[in-house]
């Protein structure tokens, strides 16, 4: 029987109770406990997936891209991405105050919908609200999608969920290797000797993230001292700051999130007295096809760990073969085989020699 027709016939039997139990009637099912503690009945074979937010969707893209039938974003570029993925529809998502387009999700009829949740937050009401509106499609909660110190649990869970354990294991091995290599060395750097970093967002460079923001997490992980003493902005982040604040912080190194800012800052008289500009320590964060240290703050940032370590402490990380790691990451997890010239372009375009 056609799967969509089957669901339509039995959708009236969907049961969602107060404990978070969701029963979906498929031809073959299995019962799981999702990462938020909910009991969910899902199809044994999962061939189509939609996520509600970019970090979780990108994790699925790395582990098993062919199950994705839609994205919550547009790729930063079609470069380094197969057309079979860039042509996937952008279905939007639930982030930065937006709500899901339930009609779109229902019309696409995925086997499951993944809801990305932050550890320590109670999202039961949100998930149950979405589950009710998307019945009979099962909604599965996934945690840790934005915590770069604990990606392993999310990766392992998705591997088991999607019957892609080998691919998830490979991603976790790569993640553990670069994380432990960097973390073990930066842990020995005294705080007073850590490089002082300003994360410049926006075309004028006058938006940023404080240390506690998930968007700036890799700065701390890679041994940087985030100079931004500002409150965290809810939602998508990007706290506005003044030029006077940046001058007072006087960072030793600037990470540029916007190419327009990166291309103009060294010749901008407003920035000329900042140490990072004087010493030409300004670097453009790679973002093709996803951001390497942010936007979104998901598992796409794994490759940003060795890159940022080399940016912050080139003499300390001479043993990191960055071109080889980039090639491996793109081939195995972004499903694109880079040429040597493409790797060199990515590295040099970021300002790293």
Coordinates of C-alpha atoms in Angstrom, one line a residue:
X1 CA 0.0 0.0 0.0
X2 CA 1.2 3.5 -0.8
X3 CA 2.8 4.9 2.4
X4 CA 1.0 8.2 2.2
X5 CA -2.4 6.6 1.6
X6 CA -1.7 4.2 4.4
X7 CA -1.1 7.1 6.8
X8 CA -4.2 8.9 5.7
X9 CA -6.3 5.8 6.4
X10 CA -5.0 5.3 9.9
X11 CA -4.2 8.8 11.0
X12 CA -7.4 8.9 13.1
X13 CA -5.8 6.3 15.3
X14 CA -2.9 8.5 16.3
X15 CA -2.5 8.6 20.0
X16 CA -0.6 11.4 21.9
X17 CA -1.0 11.4 25.6
X18 CA 0.3 13.6 28.4
X19 CA 3.4 11.5 29.0
X20 CA 4.7 12.3 25.6
X21 CA 4.0 8.9 24.1
X22 CA 3.4 9.1 20.4
X23 CA 2.0 6.0 18.5
X24 CA 2.2 6.2 14.8
X25 CA 0.7 3.3 12.8
X26 CA 3.1 2.3 10.1
X27 CA 3.5 -1.1 8.4
X28 CA 6.6 -1.8 10.5
X29 CA 7.4 0.2 13.6
X30 CA 9.9 0.4 16.5
X31 CA 9.7 2.2 19.8
X32 CA 12.5 4.5 20.9
X33 CA 13.2 7.0 23.6
X34 CA 14.2 10.3 22.1
X35 CA 16.9 12.6 23.5
X36 CA 14.3 14.6 25.5
X37 CA 13.0 11.4 27.3
X38 CA 9.9 11.0 25.2
X39 CA 8.7 7.6 24.1
X40 CA 8.1 7.7 20.3
X41 CA 7.0 5.0 17.9
X42 CA 8.7 5.4 14.5
X43 CA 8.9 3.5 11.3
X44 CA 11.6 0.8 11.2
X45 CA 12.9 2.1 7.9
X46 CA 13.4 5.9 7.7
X47 CA 13.7 7.2 4.2
X48 CA 12.5 10.8 4.5
X49 CA 13.3 13.3 7.2
X50 CA 12.6 17.0 7.9
X51 CA 14.2 19.0 10.8
X52 CA 12.8 22.0 12.5
X53 CA 16.1 24.0 12.7
X54 CA 19.4 24.2 10.8
X55 CA 21.8 22.6 13.4
X56 CA 19.9 19.3 13.5
X57 CA 19.3 19.2 9.8
X58 CA 22.9 19.8 9.1
X59 CA 23.9 16.9 11.3
X60 CA 21.5 14.7 9.3
X61 CA 23.1 16.0 6.1
X62 CA 26.5 14.8 7.3
X63 CA 25.4 11.4 8.5
X64 CA 22.8 10.5 5.8
X65 CA 22.0 13.3 3.4
X66 CA 19.8 11.2 1.1
X67 CA 17.1 11.0 3.7
X68 CA 16.6 14.7 3.8
X69 CA 13.6 15.9 1.7
X70 CA 13.9 19.6 2.7
X71 CA 16.2 22.1 4.4
X72 CA 15.7 24.9 6.9
X73 CA 18.1 27.2 5.1
X74 CA 19.6 28.1 1.8
X75 CA 23.2 26.9 1.3
X76 CA 25.7 29.8 1.7
X77 CA 26.9 28.8 -1.8
X78 CA 26.3 26.0 -4.3
X79 CA 30.0 25.5 -4.3
X80 CA 31.2 22.3 -2.7
X81 CA 27.6 20.9 -2.7
X82 CA 26.0 18.5 -5.2
X83 CA 23.0 19.8 -7.0
X84 CA 20.9 17.0 -5.6
X85 CA 21.1 18.7 -2.3
X86 CA 21.1 22.4 -3.3
X87 CA 17.8 21.7 -5.1
X88 CA 16.1 20.5 -2.0
X89 CA 13.3 22.9 -1.0
X90 CA 13.7 25.3 1.9
X91 CA 10.9 24.5 4.2
X92 CA 11.8 27.1 6.9
X93 CA 11.9 26.2 10.5
X94 CA 11.4 27.1 14.1
X95 CA 14.2 29.4 15.0
X96 CA 14.7 33.1 15.8
X97 CA 11.0 33.6 16.6
X98 CA 9.7 31.8 13.5
X99 CA 7.1 29.1 13.6
X100 CA 6.9 26.0 11.4
X101 CA 4.9 26.0 8.3
X102 CA 2.8 23.0 9.3
X103 CA 1.0 22.7 6.0
X104 CA 4.3 22.4 4.2
X105 CA 5.6 19.8 6.6
X106 CA 2.4 17.8 6.3
X107 CA 2.2 18.0 2.6
X108 CA 5.8 16.6 2.3
X109 CA 4.8 13.7 4.6
X110 CA 8.3 12.8 6.0
X111 CA 8.7 9.5 7.9
X112 CA 9.8 11.6 11.0
X113 CA 10.4 15.2 12.0
X114 CA 13.4 16.1 14.2
X115 CA 13.1 18.8 16.8
X116 CA 16.5 20.3 17.9
X117 CA 16.6 21.1 21.7
X118 CA 19.2 22.6 24.0
X119 CA 20.2 20.5 26.9
X120 CA 18.7 21.6 30.2
X121 CA 15.7 23.3 28.7
X122 CA 12.2 22.0 29.1
X123 CA 10.8 21.7 25.6
X124 CA 8.1 19.2 26.3
X125 CA 5.3 21.6 25.7
X126 CA 6.8 22.8 22.4
X127 CA 7.4 19.3 21.1
X128 CA 3.9 18.1 22.1
X129 CA 2.3 21.2 20.4
X130 CA 4.2 20.4 17.2
X131 CA 3.4 16.7 17.5
X132 CA -0.3 17.4 17.7
X133 CA -0.2 19.6 14.7
X134 CA 1.9 17.2 12.6
X135 CA -0.1 14.0 13.4
X136 CA 0.4 11.3 12.4
X137 CA 4.1 12.1 11.6
X138 CA 6.3 11.2 14.6
X139 CA 8.3 14.1 16.1
X140 CA 11.6 13.1 17.6
X141 CA 13.5 15.3 20.1
X142 CA 17.3 15.7 19.5
X143 CA 19.5 17.4 22.1
X144 CA 23.0 18.9 22.0
X145 CA 22.7 20.2 18.5
X146 CA 24.5 23.4 19.4
X147 CA 27.0 22.3 22.1
X148 CA 30.4 21.9 20.5
X149 CA 31.7 20.3 23.7
X150 CA 29.2 17.4 23.5
X151 CA 28.3 16.7 19.8
X152 CA 29.1 13.0 20.3
X153 CA 25.7 12.1 21.9
X154 CA 23.7 13.7 19.2
X155 CA 25.8 12.1 16.4
X156 CA 25.5 8.7 18.0
X157 CA 21.8 9.1 18.5
X158 CA 21.2 10.1 14.9
X159 CA 23.3 7.3 13.6
X160 CA 21.2 4.8 15.5
X161 CA 17.9 6.5 14.5
X162 CA 18.8 6.5 10.8
X163 CA 20.4 3.1 10.7
X164 CA 23.7 4.8 9.8
X165 CA 25.8 3.8 12.7
X166 CA 29.0 3.4 10.7
X167 CA 28.8 6.9 9.3
X168 CA 28.0 8.4 12.7
X169 CA 31.0 6.5 14.2
X170 CA 33.3 7.9 11.6
X171 CA 32.1 11.5 12.3
X172 CA 32.5 11.0 16.0
X173 CA 36.1 9.6 15.5
X174 CA 37.0 12.7 13.5
X175 CA 35.3 15.0 16.0
X176 CA 37.0 13.3 19.0
X177 CA 40.4 13.5 17.3
X178 CA 40.4 17.2 16.5
X179 CA 38.6 18.2 19.8
X180 CA 41.0 16.3 22.0
X181 CA 44.1 17.4 20.0
X182 CA 43.2 21.1 20.4
X183 CA 41.7 20.9 23.9
X184 CA 44.7 19.1 25.5
X185 CA 47.1 21.8 24.3
X186 CA 45.1 25.0 24.9
X187 CA 44.4 23.7 28.5
X188 CA 48.0 24.4 29.2
X189 CA 48.0 28.0 28.2
X190 CA 47.8 30.4 31.2
X191 CA 44.7 32.7 30.9
X192 CA 46.9 35.8 30.8
X193 CA 48.7 34.4 27.7
X194 CA 45.6 33.6 25.7
X195 CA 45.0 35.5 22.6
X196 CA 42.4 38.3 23.0
X197 CA 39.7 37.9 20.3
X198 CA 36.9 39.9 19.0
X199 CA 34.2 38.2 16.9
X200 CA 33.0 40.8 14.3
X201 CA 29.6 40.2 12.8
X202 CA 27.8 42.1 10.2
X203 CA 29.1 44.2 7.3
X204 CA 30.3 46.9 9.7
X205 CA 31.8 44.5 12.2
X206 CA 29.8 46.1 15.1
X207 CA 27.8 43.1 16.2
X208 CA 29.2 40.3 18.3
X209 CA 28.7 37.5 20.7
X210 CA 29.8 37.2 24.4
X211 CA 31.6 34.2 25.8
X212 CA 28.5 32.5 27.0
X213 CA 26.8 32.6 23.6
X214 CA 26.7 29.3 21.7
X215 CA 27.6 31.3 18.6
X216 CA 31.0 32.1 20.2
X217 CA 31.7 28.8 21.9
X218 CA 34.6 27.7 19.6
X219 CA 36.6 30.8 20.7
X220 CA 36.8 29.4 24.2
X221 CA 37.3 25.8 23.1
X222 CA 40.3 26.8 21.0
X223 CA 41.9 28.8 23.7
X224 CA 40.8 32.3 22.8
X225 CA 39.9 35.1 25.3
X226 CA 36.7 36.6 24.0
X227 CA 36.9 40.3 24.8
X228 CA 33.2 41.1 24.2
X229 CA 31.8 42.1 27.6
X230 CA 28.2 42.5 26.5
X231 CA 24.9 40.8 27.3
X232 CA 23.9 37.9 25.1
X233 CA 21.1 38.7 22.7
X234 CA 18.3 36.1 22.6
X235 CA 17.2 34.4 19.5
X236 CA 19.8 34.6 16.7
X237 CA 22.4 36.5 18.8
X238 CA 24.4 39.3 17.2
X239 CA 24.6 41.9 20.0
X240 CA 25.1 45.5 18.7
X241 CA 28.2 47.2 20.0
X242 CA 29.8 50.6 19.5
X243 CA 33.1 51.5 17.9
X244 CA 34.2 53.0 21.3
X245 CA 33.6 49.6 22.9
X246 CA 35.8 47.8 20.4
X247 CA 38.5 50.4 20.8
X248 CA 38.4 50.0 24.5
X249 CA 38.7 46.2 24.3
X250 CA 41.5 46.5 21.7
X251 CA 41.6 42.9 20.7
X252 CA 44.8 41.2 19.4
X253 CA 42.9 39.2 16.8
X254 CA 39.6 39.7 14.9
X255 CA 37.4 37.0 13.5
X256 CA 35.3 38.4 10.7
X257 CA 31.9 36.8 9.9
X258 CA 31.2 39.0 6.9
X259 CA 33.4 39.3 3.8
X260 CA 32.5 42.9 3.3
X261 CA 33.9 43.8 6.7
X262 CA 36.9 41.6 6.2
X263 CA 37.8 43.2 2.9
X264 CA 37.5 46.8 4.3
X265 CA 38.7 46.7 7.9
X266 CA 42.4 47.0 7.3
X267 CA 41.9 50.2 5.4
X268 CA 39.2 51.7 7.6
X269 CA 40.5 54.6 9.6
X270 CA 38.0 53.8 12.4
X271 CA 39.7 50.6 13.1
X272 CA 43.4 51.5 12.5
X273 CA 44.3 51.9 16.2
X274 CA 43.2 48.4 17.2
X275 CA 46.1 46.0 17.7
X276 CA 44.5 43.3 15.5
X277 CA 44.4 45.7 12.6
X278 CA 47.8 47.2 13.2
X279 CA 49.3 43.6 13.1
X280 CA 47.0 42.4 10.4
X281 CA 45.6 39.7 12.6
X282 CA 42.1 39.7 10.9
X283 CA 40.7 36.4 9.6
X284 CA 37.6 35.6 7.6
X285 CA 35.6 32.7 8.9
X286 CA 35.1 30.1 6.1
X287 CA 31.4 29.5 5.4
X288 CA 31.2 27.2 2.4
X289 CA 28.9 25.4 2.4
X290 CA 28.3 26.0 6.1
X291 CA 29.9 28.3 8.7
X292 CA 33.1 26.8 10.3
X293 CA 32.6 28.4 13.7
X294 CA 29.0 29.6 13.6
X295 CA 25.9 30.2 11.6
X296 CA 24.6 27.8 12.6
X297 CA 26.4 26.6 15.8
X298 CA 26.0 22.9 14.8
X299 CA 28.2 20.0 13.9
X300 CA 29.3 21.9 10.8
X301 CA 31.7 23.6 13.2
X302 CA 33.8 20.5 13.8
X303 CA 36.2 21.5 11.0
X304 CA 36.4 24.9 12.5
X305 CA 38.2 23.5 15.6
X306 CA 41.5 22.8 13.9
X307 CA 41.3 25.9 11.7
X308 CA 40.7 28.2 14.6
X309 CA 43.5 26.5 16.6
X310 CA 45.9 27.3 13.7
X311 CA 44.6 30.9 13.6
X312 CA 45.1 31.5 17.3
X313 CA 48.3 29.5 17.9
X314 CA 50.1 28.6 14.7
X315 CA 53.4 27.8 16.5
X316 CA 51.6 25.5 19.0
X317 CA 49.7 23.5 16.3
X318 CA 52.4 22.9 13.7
X319 CA 51.5 19.2 13.9
X320 CA 47.9 19.8 12.6
X321 CA 47.8 19.0 8.9
X322 CA 44.9 21.3 8.1
X323 CA 44.7 20.6 4.4
X324 CA 44.4 16.9 5.0
X325 CA 41.7 17.4 7.7
X326 CA 39.7 19.7 5.4
X327 CA 39.8 17.2 2.6
X328 CA 38.8 14.3 4.9
X329 CA 35.9 16.3 6.4
X330 CA 34.5 17.5 3.1
X331 CA 34.8 14.1 1.5
X332 CA 33.4 12.0 4.3
X333 CA 30.8 14.4 5.8
X334 CA 30.0 17.1 3.3
X335 CA 30.1 14.6 0.4
X336 CA 32.3 16.6 -1.8
X337 CA 35.9 15.7 -2.9
X338 CA 38.0 18.9 -2.8
X339 CA 40.9 19.4 -5.1
X340 CA 44.2 20.7 -3.7
X341 CA 43.6 24.0 -5.3
X342 CA 40.2 24.3 -3.7
X343 CA 41.6 23.4 -0.3
X344 CA 44.3 26.1 -0.8
X345 CA 41.7 28.6 -1.8
X346 CA 39.6 28.0 1.3
X347 CA 42.6 28.4 3.6
X348 CA 44.2 31.4 2.0
X349 CA 40.8 33.2 1.5
X350 CA 40.4 33.0 5.3
X351 CA 43.7 34.9 5.8
X352 CA 45.6 31.9 7.1
X353 CA 49.0 31.4 5.4

